[in-house]
Coordinates of C-alpha atoms and ligand atoms in Angstrom, one line a residue:
X3 CA -20.6 5.6 -108.2
X4 CA -18.9 4.7 -111.3
X5 CA -16.6 6.7 -113.5
X6 CA -14.4 5.3 -116.4
X7 CA -14.1 1.9 -114.8
X8 CA -13.3 3.3 -111.4
X9 CA -15.2 3.2 -108.1
X10 CA -15.4 6.5 -106.3
X11 CA -14.4 6.0 -102.6
X12 CA -14.1 9.5 -101.3
X13 CA -12.2 12.7 -101.6
X14 CA -8.7 13.3 -100.2
X15 CA -7.7 16.4 -98.2
X16 CA -4.8 18.8 -98.5
X17 CA -2.7 19.7 -95.5
X18 CA -5.0 22.8 -95.0
X19 CA -8.1 20.5 -95.0
X20 CA -9.4 21.7 -98.4
X21 CA -10.4 19.1 -101.0
X22 CA -7.5 17.6 -102.9
X23 CA -8.9 15.0 -105.4
X24 CA -11.2 12.1 -105.8
X25 CA -9.9 8.7 -104.7
X26 CA -10.9 5.8 -106.8
X27 CA -10.6 2.0 -106.9
X28 CA -9.6 1.0 -110.5
X29 CA -11.7 -2.0 -111.5
X30 CA -8.8 -3.4 -113.5
X31 CA -7.0 -3.9 -110.2
X32 CA -10.0 -5.0 -108.2
X33 CA -8.7 -8.5 -108.3
X34 CA -5.4 -7.4 -106.7
X35 CA -7.1 -7.7 -103.3
X36 CA -7.5 -5.2 -100.5
X37 CA -7.5 -4.5 -96.8
X38 CA -9.8 -2.4 -94.7
X39 CA -8.6 -1.8 -91.2
X40 CA -9.4 0.4 -88.2
X41 CA -10.5 0.4 -84.6
X42 CA -14.1 -0.1 -83.5
X43 CA -16.5 2.5 -84.8
X44 CA -14.1 4.2 -87.2
X45 CA -16.0 3.4 -90.3
X46 CA -14.9 0.0 -91.7
X47 CA -18.4 -1.3 -92.3
X48 CA -19.5 1.9 -94.1
X49 CA -16.4 1.7 -96.3
X50 CA -17.2 -1.9 -97.1
X51 CA -20.7 -0.8 -98.0
X52 CA -19.4 1.9 -100.3
X53 CA -17.0 -0.5 -102.0
X54 CA -19.7 -3.2 -102.4
X55 CA -22.1 -0.6 -103.9
X56 CA -19.4 0.4 -106.3
X57 CA -18.7 -3.2 -107.4
X58 CA -22.3 -4.0 -107.8
X59 CA -22.9 -0.9 -109.9
X60 CA -20.0 -2.0 -112.1
X61 CA -21.7 -5.4 -112.6
X62 CA -19.4 -7.3 -110.2
X63 CA -21.1 -9.7 -107.8
X64 CA -20.0 -9.3 -104.2
X65 CA -20.0 -11.6 -101.2
X66 CA -19.8 -10.2 -97.7
X67 CA -20.6 -11.3 -94.2
X68 CA -22.8 -9.1 -92.0
X69 CA -21.3 -9.6 -88.7
X70 CA -23.4 -7.1 -86.7
X71 CA -26.5 -6.9 -88.9
X72 CA -25.7 -3.3 -89.9
X73 CA -24.8 -4.1 -93.4
X74 CA -28.2 -5.3 -94.3
X75 CA -29.2 -1.7 -95.1
X76 CA -27.5 -2.1 -98.4
X77 CA -30.6 -3.8 -99.7
X78 CA -32.7 -0.6 -99.1
X79 CA -32.8 2.8 -100.6
X80 CA -30.7 5.3 -98.6
X81 CA -32.2 8.3 -96.8
X82 CA -31.0 11.9 -96.7
X83 CA -29.9 12.0 -93.1
X84 CA -28.2 15.3 -92.0
X85 CA -24.8 13.9 -91.3
X86 CA -24.7 12.1 -94.5
X87 CA -25.8 15.1 -96.5
X88 CA -23.1 17.1 -94.7
X89 CA -20.4 14.6 -95.7
X90 CA -21.6 14.6 -99.3
X91 CA -21.4 18.4 -99.4
X92 CA -18.0 18.4 -97.7
X93 CA -16.5 16.2 -100.4
X94 CA -18.5 17.9 -103.3
X95 CA -20.6 14.8 -104.0
X96 CA -23.3 16.4 -106.0
X97 CA -25.9 15.1 -106.7
X98 CA -25.9 12.7 -103.8
X99 CA -28.3 10.0 -105.1
X100 CA -29.9 7.1 -103.4
X101 CA -30.1 3.5 -104.6
X102 CA -31.2 0.1 -103.3
X103 CA -29.0 -2.8 -104.2
X104 CA -29.8 -6.3 -105.4
X105 CA -29.2 -8.3 -102.3
X106 CA -29.4 -12.1 -101.7
X107 CA -29.4 -12.9 -98.0
X108 CA -27.8 -16.1 -96.8
X109 CA -27.7 -17.7 -93.4
X110 CA -26.2 -21.0 -92.3
X111 CA -29.1 -21.3 -89.9
X112 CA -31.7 -20.4 -92.5
X113 CA -33.3 -17.7 -90.3
X114 CA -32.1 -14.4 -91.8
X115 CA -31.4 -15.7 -95.2
X116 CA -31.5 -18.6 -97.6
X117 CA -29.8 -21.7 -96.2
X118 CA -26.2 -22.3 -97.1
X119 CA -25.0 -25.9 -96.9
X120 CA -22.2 -28.0 -98.1
X121 CA -21.4 -31.7 -97.6
X122 CA -18.7 -33.2 -95.5
X123 CA -17.2 -34.6 -98.6
X124 CA -16.9 -31.3 -100.2
X125 CA -15.5 -29.5 -97.2
X126 CA -12.6 -32.0 -97.2
X127 CA -10.3 -33.3 -94.4
X128 CA -8.1 -30.2 -94.0
X129 CA -10.9 -27.7 -93.3
X130 CA -12.9 -30.2 -91.3
X131 CA -9.9 -30.9 -89.1
X132 CA -9.6 -27.1 -88.5
X133 CA -13.3 -26.9 -87.7
X134 CA -13.0 -29.7 -85.2
X135 CA -9.8 -28.4 -83.8
X136 CA -8.3 -31.8 -84.4
X137 CA -4.8 -32.8 -83.2
X138 CA -2.3 -34.1 -85.7
X139 CA -3.2 -37.7 -84.9
X140 CA -6.9 -37.0 -85.2
X141 CA -6.3 -35.2 -88.5
X142 CA -4.5 -38.4 -89.6
X143 CA -7.6 -40.4 -88.8
X144 CA -9.8 -37.9 -90.6
X145 CA -7.6 -38.3 -93.7
X146 CA -8.0 -42.0 -93.6
X147 CA -11.8 -41.6 -93.1
X148 CA -11.9 -39.6 -96.3
X149 CA -9.7 -42.1 -98.1
X150 CA -12.0 -44.9 -97.1
X151 CA -15.1 -43.0 -98.2
X152 CA -13.5 -41.9 -101.5
X153 CA -12.4 -45.4 -102.3
X154 CA -15.4 -47.2 -101.1
X155 CA -17.8 -44.8 -102.8
X156 CA -19.4 -43.8 -99.6
X157 CA -21.2 -40.5 -99.5
X158 CA -20.2 -38.3 -96.7
X159 CA -23.0 -35.8 -96.7
X160 CA -23.8 -34.7 -93.2
X161 CA -22.5 -35.1 -89.6
X162 CA -24.4 -38.4 -89.2
X163 CA -22.6 -39.9 -92.2
X164 CA -19.2 -39.0 -90.7
X165 CA -20.3 -40.3 -87.3
X166 CA -21.3 -43.6 -88.9
X167 CA -18.0 -43.9 -90.7
X168 CA -16.1 -43.2 -87.5
X169 CA -18.1 -45.9 -85.7
X170 CA -17.2 -48.3 -88.4
X171 CA -13.5 -47.3 -88.1
X172 CA -13.5 -47.8 -84.4
X173 CA -14.9 -51.2 -84.8
X174 CA -12.4 -52.2 -87.5
X175 CA -9.5 -50.2 -86.2
X176 CA -7.0 -53.1 -86.4
X177 CA -7.8 -54.0 -90.0
X178 CA -7.8 -50.4 -91.2
X179 CA -4.6 -49.6 -89.4
X180 CA -2.8 -52.4 -91.1
X181 CA -3.9 -51.1 -94.5
X182 CA -3.9 -47.3 -94.1
X183 CA -1.8 -46.4 -91.0
X184 CA -2.6 -46.0 -87.4
X185 CA -6.2 -45.5 -86.4
X186 CA -6.2 -45.4 -82.6
X187 CA -9.5 -45.8 -80.8
X188 CA -8.6 -42.8 -78.7
X189 CA -8.3 -40.5 -81.7
X190 CA -11.5 -41.8 -83.2
X191 CA -13.2 -41.3 -79.8
X192 CA -12.0 -37.6 -79.6
X193 CA -13.3 -37.0 -83.1
X194 CA -16.6 -38.5 -82.3
X195 CA -16.9 -36.2 -79.3
X196 CA -15.8 -33.2 -81.3
X197 CA -18.6 -34.1 -83.8
X198 CA -21.1 -34.1 -81.0
X199 CA -19.9 -30.7 -79.9
X200 CA -20.3 -29.4 -83.4
X201 CA -23.8 -30.8 -83.6
X202 CA -24.7 -29.0 -80.3
X203 CA -23.3 -25.8 -81.8
X204 CA -25.8 -26.1 -84.6
X205 CA -23.3 -27.0 -87.3
X206 CA -25.6 -29.8 -88.4
X207 CA -27.5 -27.1 -90.2
X208 CA -24.6 -26.5 -92.4
X209 CA -23.9 -30.0 -93.6
X210 CA -26.3 -31.6 -96.0
X211 CA -28.1 -31.0 -99.2
X212 CA -29.0 -29.1 -101.3
X213 CA -25.4 -27.8 -101.3
X214 CA -24.7 -24.2 -102.3
X215 CA -24.0 -23.6 -106.0
X216 CA -21.3 -21.1 -106.4
X217 CA -23.0 -19.7 -109.5
X218 CA -25.9 -18.5 -107.4
X219 CA -23.5 -16.1 -105.8
X220 CA -22.3 -14.8 -109.1
X221 CA -25.6 -13.5 -110.4
X222 CA -26.1 -10.2 -112.2
X223 CA -29.4 -8.4 -112.6
X224 CA -30.9 -7.7 -116.0
X225 CA -29.9 -4.1 -115.7
X226 CA -26.3 -5.2 -115.2
X227 CA -25.7 -4.9 -111.5
X228 CA -23.8 -7.5 -109.6
X229 CA -25.7 -9.4 -106.9
X230 CA -24.6 -8.6 -103.3
X231 CA -24.7 -11.8 -101.3
X232 CA -24.9 -10.9 -97.6
X233 CA -24.3 -13.7 -95.2
X234 CA -26.1 -13.1 -91.9
X235 CA -23.3 -13.8 -89.5
X236 CA -24.4 -12.4 -86.1
X237 CA -25.4 -15.8 -84.8
X238 CA -22.6 -17.5 -86.6
X239 CA -20.0 -15.3 -84.9
X240 CA -20.8 -17.2 -81.7
X241 CA -18.9 -20.1 -83.3
X242 CA -15.9 -18.3 -84.7
X243 CA -14.3 -21.4 -86.0
X244 CA -17.4 -22.4 -88.0
X245 CA -17.5 -18.8 -89.4
X246 CA -13.8 -18.9 -90.4
X247 CA -14.0 -22.4 -91.8
X248 CA -17.1 -21.7 -93.8
X249 CA -15.6 -18.6 -95.4
X250 CA -12.5 -20.5 -96.2
X251 CA -14.5 -23.3 -97.8
X252 CA -16.4 -20.8 -99.9
X253 CA -13.1 -19.2 -101.0
X254 CA -11.7 -22.6 -101.9
X255 CA -14.9 -23.5 -103.8
X256 CA -14.5 -20.3 -105.9
X257 CA -10.9 -21.2 -106.4
X258 CA -11.5 -24.8 -107.6
X259 CA -14.6 -24.0 -109.7
X260 CA -13.7 -20.8 -111.6
X261 CA -11.7 -20.9 -114.7
X262 CA -8.5 -18.9 -115.2
X263 CA -9.2 -15.5 -116.8
X264 CA -5.9 -13.7 -116.4
X265 CA -6.3 -10.0 -115.7
X266 CA -9.9 -9.1 -116.5
X267 CA -11.3 -5.6 -117.1
X268 CA -13.1 -6.0 -113.8
X269 CA -13.3 -8.7 -111.2
X270 CA -15.7 -11.6 -111.6
X271 CA -16.5 -11.6 -107.9
X272 CA -15.3 -9.7 -104.9
X273 CA -15.2 -11.5 -101.6
X274 CA -15.1 -9.5 -98.3
X275 CA -13.7 -11.3 -95.4
X276 CA -14.9 -9.4 -92.3
X277 CA -13.4 -10.2 -88.9
X278 CA -10.4 -11.6 -90.8
X279 CA -8.4 -12.2 -87.6
X280 CA -10.6 -15.2 -86.9
X281 CA -9.2 -16.8 -90.0
X282 CA -5.6 -16.6 -88.8
X283 CA -6.0 -16.8 -85.0
X284 CA -4.1 -19.9 -83.9
X285 CA -4.4 -21.5 -87.3
X286 CA -1.8 -24.1 -88.0
X287 CA 1.1 -23.0 -90.2
X288 CA 0.1 -25.3 -93.0
X289 CA -3.4 -23.8 -93.2
X290 CA -2.0 -20.2 -93.3
X291 CA 0.4 -21.3 -96.0
X292 CA -2.5 -22.7 -98.1
X293 CA -4.6 -19.6 -97.5
X294 CA -1.7 -17.5 -98.7
X295 CA -1.5 -19.7 -101.8
X296 CA -5.2 -19.5 -102.5
X297 CA -5.2 -15.7 -102.2
X298 CA -2.2 -15.5 -104.5
X299 CA -3.7 -17.8 -107.2
X300 CA -7.3 -16.8 -107.0
X301 CA -6.4 -13.4 -108.5
X302 CA -6.0 -14.9 -112.0
X303 CA -9.5 -16.4 -111.6
X304 CA -10.8 -12.8 -111.4
X305 CA -11.7 -12.9 -107.7
X306 CA -10.7 -10.1 -105.4
X307 CA -10.4 -10.8 -101.7
X308 CA -10.8 -7.9 -99.3
X309 CA -9.9 -8.5 -95.7
X310 CA -11.6 -6.4 -93.1
X311 CA -10.1 -6.4 -89.6
X312 CA -9.2 -4.0 -86.8
X313 CA -5.5 -4.2 -87.1
X314 CA -3.2 -4.9 -90.1
X315 CA -1.1 -7.1 -87.8
X316 CA -4.0 -9.5 -87.7
X317 CA -3.1 -10.6 -91.2
X318 CA 0.1 -12.7 -91.7
X319 CA 2.9 -10.9 -93.5
X320 CA 2.8 -13.2 -96.6
X321 CA -0.9 -12.5 -97.1
X322 CA -0.6 -8.8 -96.3
X323 CA 1.9 -8.3 -99.0
X324 CA -0.7 -9.3 -101.6
X325 CA -3.3 -6.8 -100.6
X326 CA -3.0 -4.0 -103.1
X327 CA -5.9 -1.7 -102.3
X328 CA -5.8 -0.3 -98.8
X329 CA -8.1 1.7 -96.6
X330 CA -6.8 2.4 -93.1
X331 CA -9.2 4.0 -90.7
X332 CA -8.1 5.4 -87.3
X333 CA -6.2 3.3 -84.8
X334 CA -5.6 4.0 -81.2
X335 CA -2.0 4.1 -79.9
X336 CA -2.1 3.9 -76.1
X337 CA -0.3 0.7 -75.4
X338 CA 3.1 -0.3 -76.9
X339 CA 1.4 -3.0 -78.9
X340 CA -1.0 -0.5 -80.3
X341 CA 1.9 1.8 -81.1
X342 CA 3.6 -1.0 -82.9
X343 CA 0.5 -1.7 -84.9
X344 CA 0.2 2.0 -86.0
X345 CA 3.9 1.9 -87.0
X346 CA 3.3 -1.3 -89.0
X347 CA 0.2 0.1 -90.6
X348 CA 2.0 3.4 -91.5
X349 CA 5.0 1.5 -93.1
X350 CA 2.8 -0.4 -95.5
X351 CA 1.9 2.8 -97.4
X352 CA 3.7 4.6 -100.1
X353 CA 4.6 7.8 -98.2
X354 CA 3.1 11.2 -98.9
X355 CA 5.6 14.0 -98.2
X356 CA 2.8 16.3 -97.0
X357 CA 2.0 14.4 -93.8
X358 CA 3.4 11.8 -91.4
X359 CA 1.4 8.6 -91.8
X360 CA 1.7 7.3 -88.2
X361 CA 0.6 10.6 -86.8
X362 CA -2.3 10.8 -89.2
X363 CA -3.6 7.3 -88.4
X364 CA -4.2 8.2 -84.8
X365 CA -5.8 11.5 -85.7
X366 CA -8.3 10.3 -88.3
X367 CA -12.0 11.1 -87.7
X368 CA -14.9 8.7 -88.2
X369 CA -15.4 7.8 -91.8
X370 CA -12.0 9.2 -92.6
X371 CA -9.1 7.0 -93.7
X372 CA -5.7 6.7 -95.3
X373 CA -6.3 5.4 -98.8
X374 CA -3.9 3.9 -101.3
X375 CA -5.2 2.1 -104.4
X376 CA -3.4 0.4 -107.2
X377 CA -2.9 2.7 -110.2
X378 CA -1.3 2.3 -113.7
X379 CA 0.7 -0.9 -113.9
X380 CA -0.5 -1.9 -110.5
X381 CA 1.6 0.5 -108.6
X382 CA 0.2 1.7 -105.3
X383 CA -0.9 5.3 -105.3
X384 CA 0.7 7.8 -102.8
X385 CA -1.3 7.5 -99.6
X386 CA -3.9 10.2 -99.1
X387 CA -6.0 11.3 -96.1
X388 CA -9.5 10.7 -97.4
X389 CA -13.0 11.5 -96.4
X390 CA -15.0 8.4 -97.4
X391 CA -18.2 9.1 -99.3
X392 CA -21.6 8.4 -97.7
X393 CA -23.3 5.3 -99.0
X394 CA -26.2 5.4 -101.5
X395 CA -28.1 2.7 -99.7
X396 CA -29.4 2.8 -96.2
X397 CA -26.9 3.0 -93.4
X398 CA -27.8 0.5 -90.6
X399 CA -29.9 -2.5 -90.1
X400 CA -33.3 -3.3 -91.8
X401 CA -36.5 -4.6 -90.2
X402 CA -37.5 -8.3 -90.3
X403 CA -40.3 -7.4 -92.6
X404 CA -38.0 -5.8 -95.1
X405 CA -35.7 -8.8 -94.9
X406 CA -38.6 -11.1 -95.7
X407 CA -39.5 -9.1 -98.7
X408 CA -36.0 -9.2 -100.1
X409 CA -35.9 -12.9 -99.5
X410 CA -39.2 -13.4 -101.3
X411 CA -37.9 -11.5 -104.3
X412 CA -34.7 -13.4 -104.3
X413 CA -33.7 -15.4 -107.4
X414 CA -33.0 -18.4 -105.2
X415 CA -36.2 -18.2 -103.2
X416 CA -37.4 -21.8 -102.4
X417 CA -34.2 -23.4 -103.8
X418 CA -32.3 -23.8 -100.6
X419 CA -34.9 -23.2 -97.9
X420 CA -35.9 -26.8 -97.3
X421 CA -33.6 -29.7 -96.4
X422 CA -33.7 -32.4 -99.0
X423 CA -36.1 -34.9 -97.6
X424 CA -34.0 -37.3 -95.7
X425 CA -36.6 -39.9 -95.2
X426 CA -37.7 -40.3 -98.8
X427 CA -34.0 -40.1 -99.8
X428 CA -33.3 -42.9 -97.5
X429 CA -36.2 -45.0 -98.9
X430 CA -34.9 -44.4 -102.4
X431 CA -31.4 -45.4 -101.4
X432 CA -32.7 -48.5 -99.7
X433 CA -34.5 -49.5 -102.8
X434 CA -31.3 -48.8 -104.9
X435 CA -29.2 -50.9 -102.5
X436 CA -31.3 -53.8 -103.4
X437 CA -30.2 -53.6 -107.0
X438 CA -26.7 -52.3 -106.6
X439 CA -25.5 -53.5 -109.9
X440 CA -27.7 -51.0 -111.8
X441 CA -26.2 -47.7 -112.9
X442 CA -27.3 -44.7 -111.0
X443 CA -29.9 -42.4 -112.4
X444 CA -29.1 -38.7 -112.6
X445 CA -30.0 -36.8 -109.5
X446 CA -33.4 -35.4 -109.6
X447 CA -33.8 -31.6 -109.6
X448 CA -37.1 -30.7 -108.0
X449 CA -36.3 -27.0 -107.2
X450 CA -37.2 -24.4 -109.8
X451 CA -34.3 -23.8 -112.2
X452 CA -32.4 -20.6 -111.5
X453 CA -32.1 -18.3 -114.4
X454 CA -35.7 -18.9 -115.2
X455 CA -38.1 -16.4 -113.9
X456 CA -39.4 -17.8 -110.7
X457 CA -42.4 -15.5 -110.8
X458 CA -41.5 -13.3 -107.9
X459 CA -38.3 -11.7 -109.0
X460 CA -39.8 -10.2 -112.1
X461 CA -37.1 -11.6 -114.4
X462 CA -34.7 -9.4 -112.7
X463 CA -31.8 -11.8 -112.6
X464 CA -29.6 -13.6 -115.1
X465 CA -27.0 -16.2 -114.5
X466 CA -23.4 -15.6 -115.3
X467 CA -21.7 -17.8 -117.9
X468 CA -18.8 -19.8 -116.6
X469 CA -16.6 -19.2 -119.5
X470 CA -16.8 -22.2 -121.6
X471 CA -20.5 -23.0 -122.0
X472 CA -23.8 -21.4 -121.6
X473 CA -24.8 -21.3 -117.9
X474 CA -28.1 -23.0 -118.5
X475 CA -26.5 -26.0 -120.2
X476 CA -24.3 -26.4 -117.2
X477 CA -27.4 -26.3 -115.0
X478 CA -29.1 -29.1 -116.8
X479 CA -26.2 -31.5 -116.2
X480 CA -26.0 -33.4 -113.0
X481 CA -23.1 -32.1 -111.1
X482 CA -20.3 -34.6 -110.9
X483 CA -19.7 -33.9 -107.3
X484 CA -23.2 -34.7 -106.2
X485 CA -23.5 -37.6 -108.6
X486 CA -20.5 -39.5 -107.7
X487 CA -21.6 -40.9 -104.5
X488 CA -25.3 -41.2 -103.8
X489 CA -25.2 -43.8 -101.1
X490 CA -25.1 -42.9 -97.5
X491 CA -22.7 -44.4 -95.1
X492 CA -25.5 -46.1 -93.3
X493 CA -26.6 -47.8 -96.5
X494 CA -23.1 -48.7 -97.5
X495 CA -22.6 -50.3 -94.1
X496 CA -25.4 -52.6 -94.9
X497 CA -23.5 -53.7 -98.0
X498 CA -20.5 -54.4 -95.9
X499 CA -18.0 -51.6 -96.0
X500 CA -15.2 -54.0 -95.5
X501 CA -15.8 -55.7 -98.8
X502 CA -16.0 -52.5 -100.7
X503 CA -12.9 -51.2 -99.2
X504 CA -10.9 -54.4 -99.7
X505 CA -12.0 -54.7 -103.3
X506 CA -11.7 -51.0 -104.0
X507 CA -10.1 -50.1 -107.3
X508 CA -8.9 -46.9 -105.6
X509 CA -10.9 -44.2 -107.3
X510 CA -9.6 -41.6 -104.9
X511 CA -11.1 -38.2 -105.5
X512 CA -8.9 -35.3 -106.4
X513 CA -8.8 -32.6 -103.8
X514 CA -7.6 -29.0 -104.1
X515 CA -5.4 -26.8 -102.1
X516 CA -7.6 -26.5 -99.1
X517 CA -8.6 -30.1 -99.3
X518 CA -12.0 -29.6 -100.8
X519 CA -13.1 -31.5 -103.8
X520 CA -11.6 -30.5 -107.1
X521 CA -13.6 -30.6 -110.3
Ligands
ATP603 N1 -18.2 7.4 -94.8 C1 -19.0 7.8 -93.8 N2 -19.9 8.8 -94.0 C2 -20.7 9.2 -93.0 N3 -20.7 8.6 -91.8 C3 -19.9 7.6 -91.6 C4 -19.0 7.1 -92.6 N4 -18.3 6.1 -92.1 C5 -18.7 5.9 -90.8 N5 -19.7 6.8 -90.5 C6 -20.4 6.9 -89.2 O1 -19.7 6.1 -88.2 C7 -20.5 5.1 -87.7 C8 -19.7 3.9 -87.4 O2 -19.1 3.4 -88.6 P1 -19.0 1.8 -88.9 O3 -20.1 1.1 -88.4 O4 -18.6 1.6 -90.3 O5 -17.7 1.5 -88.0 P2 -16.9 0.1 -87.9 O6 -15.5 0.4 -88.0 O7 -17.5 -0.9 -88.8 O8 -17.2 -0.3 -86.4 P3 -17.1 -1.8 -85.7 O9 -15.7 -2.2 -85.6 O10 -17.7 -1.6 -84.4 O11 -17.9 -2.7 -86.6 C9 -21.6 4.9 -88.8 O12 -22.7 4.3 -88.2 C10 -21.8 6.3 -89.3 O13 -22.6 7.0 -88.4
MG604 MG1 -18.4 -2.7 -88.5

C-alpha cells in the first residue's frame, strides 16, 4: 500500500491499546537499509512480505530468499482469511484489497526456479576461500591460482576448471612458488579435496554459464511494479556456507555493476538477507570488514539491504549501526544471553516515553513489532508498538503447479534453464585453439533477448536502464567479463600454461571489494 512515497507497514498502538497512527517506510530512505528481527514464529516473514509488496508497488525491484518456502505465496492473490480480516479491521485497513505480485523464482539447483549461476572467475578468490573454508595458506594458493588464470588468460568457469588449474599448480609447484610465493602441495591438496566436497554438495550446479545478469533482477512490469525475485532456498539452507557466499556474491555484483545515484527518490533495488546470522557466523574479520564496507557504500548506488534474523546481536555492531529502518518482533528472555539480547535490541531504538522498550519486546504478540523508521533528514522515528498489516498476497506456500505457471510466465523463461552445452563449447574451443592467433568472435547469444516479448509473458516486463545508455544497447554488446577469457583451463593446458604464464604481459583483472570482478 502506497501513500505519498511511503509504504504502509502497520498501525501503532497507544498505551490503552487504541490505534495511534499509521507507520510508514519513507521510500526516500529505503536505501538506508533495515533490520527485521524476532524469535521463531513472531512474524518476520510476513513483515518481509509486506515490505516487499510495498516496494514492488512503488516500482522498486526486490530480491529475497525464501528459506522455508512460505514466501512463495507473494506470487498469488491473497485470500480473505478470518484472522487476516480481523487484523485489517483492528488497524482500520479499509478496504483490505488483494493483489498478486510479479515474481521471478530463482533456484541454484534449478528445481523451484530459474537457474542461478556464476563463474569461478566472477566469484573471485575471497568469497571462494570462504566457500571452501580455506585456511590462510590455502587462501594464498587460491590467490595465486587466480593470478595465474588472470595473467595467462585462462577461463575459470566451473569447478572442473579450478580443479584442472590446481592440478597444474601441484605439478609445477616449484616453478610457481619461485615466481609467485609459496605453493605447498599440502595446501593445494586440501583445496582439491574441498572442491570435491563442494561438488558432492551440489555446488557444481552453481558454477558455469550462462551466468546471471544482474539486470534480470532489476525488472519492472509495464504497469510500473518492481519484480520480486524470490530465491528458493530451502534446499540451499542445507549448505549454509554456499547460501551465505551466494548472497554475498550477489551483493558484490550489485555493488560493482550499478552506477552511483546519490540519494534517489526511491531505491533502485531492495535486497533482503534472510537468516543473516549465517553471513557473519565465524566469518573471518577481513570478510566482515568488507561486508561492512559494501553495506555502507552500496547505499549511494540506490540499493537498500535489509537483514532478517532472530536476534539483533547476530549482526556485527559496525553493520548494525548502518541499518536505519527497524522492525523488532518479540524476543524471549529466559536465559541471561536472551536477556542481554533484549536489552541490546531495546537500546538500539529512539525511546518512547509511554512504554519501556525492553518490557515491550518480550510482551509483543504475533505480527506485532516495535517499529522505528527513518523520517525527515534521515532521523529515526520514535519507536512505536505496531500491529503489522496483513499482506495483500497469499500467506504461505504455493503448489508446484502454481510455481510452474509463474515460471512459464517469467520474462527469463528459457534463458537460464539449460546449461550452456559443454560438449559443443569444447569442440568450438578445440577448433579455436588450432588457430590461436585469430581474434575471438563475440560470444554468441542464442537465448531469446530479454526485454523482448517472449510470447508467454504478454509483454508484461520492461528492462531497467542502467543510467548511461539504453538497456537494450547494453544487451547487444558482448559482456566484457564473459568475453575476456573464452578458453577453458583444459584447452589452455594443451597450449602449455607454462609458456603463457612465463610470457604473460600481466593483464591482471581488477577485482572489487569482495574480490569479484570489477567492470
Ligand atoms: N502481520 C500479520 N498479520 C496477520 N498474521 C500474522 C502477521 N504476522 C504473522 N502472522 C501470523 O503468524 C504466523 C507466523 O509468522 P511468520 O511466518 O512471519 O513468522 P517468522 O518470524 O518468520 O517465523 P520463523 O522464524 O519460524 O520463520 C503467520 O503464519 C501468520 O499466521
Ligand atoms: Mg520466517
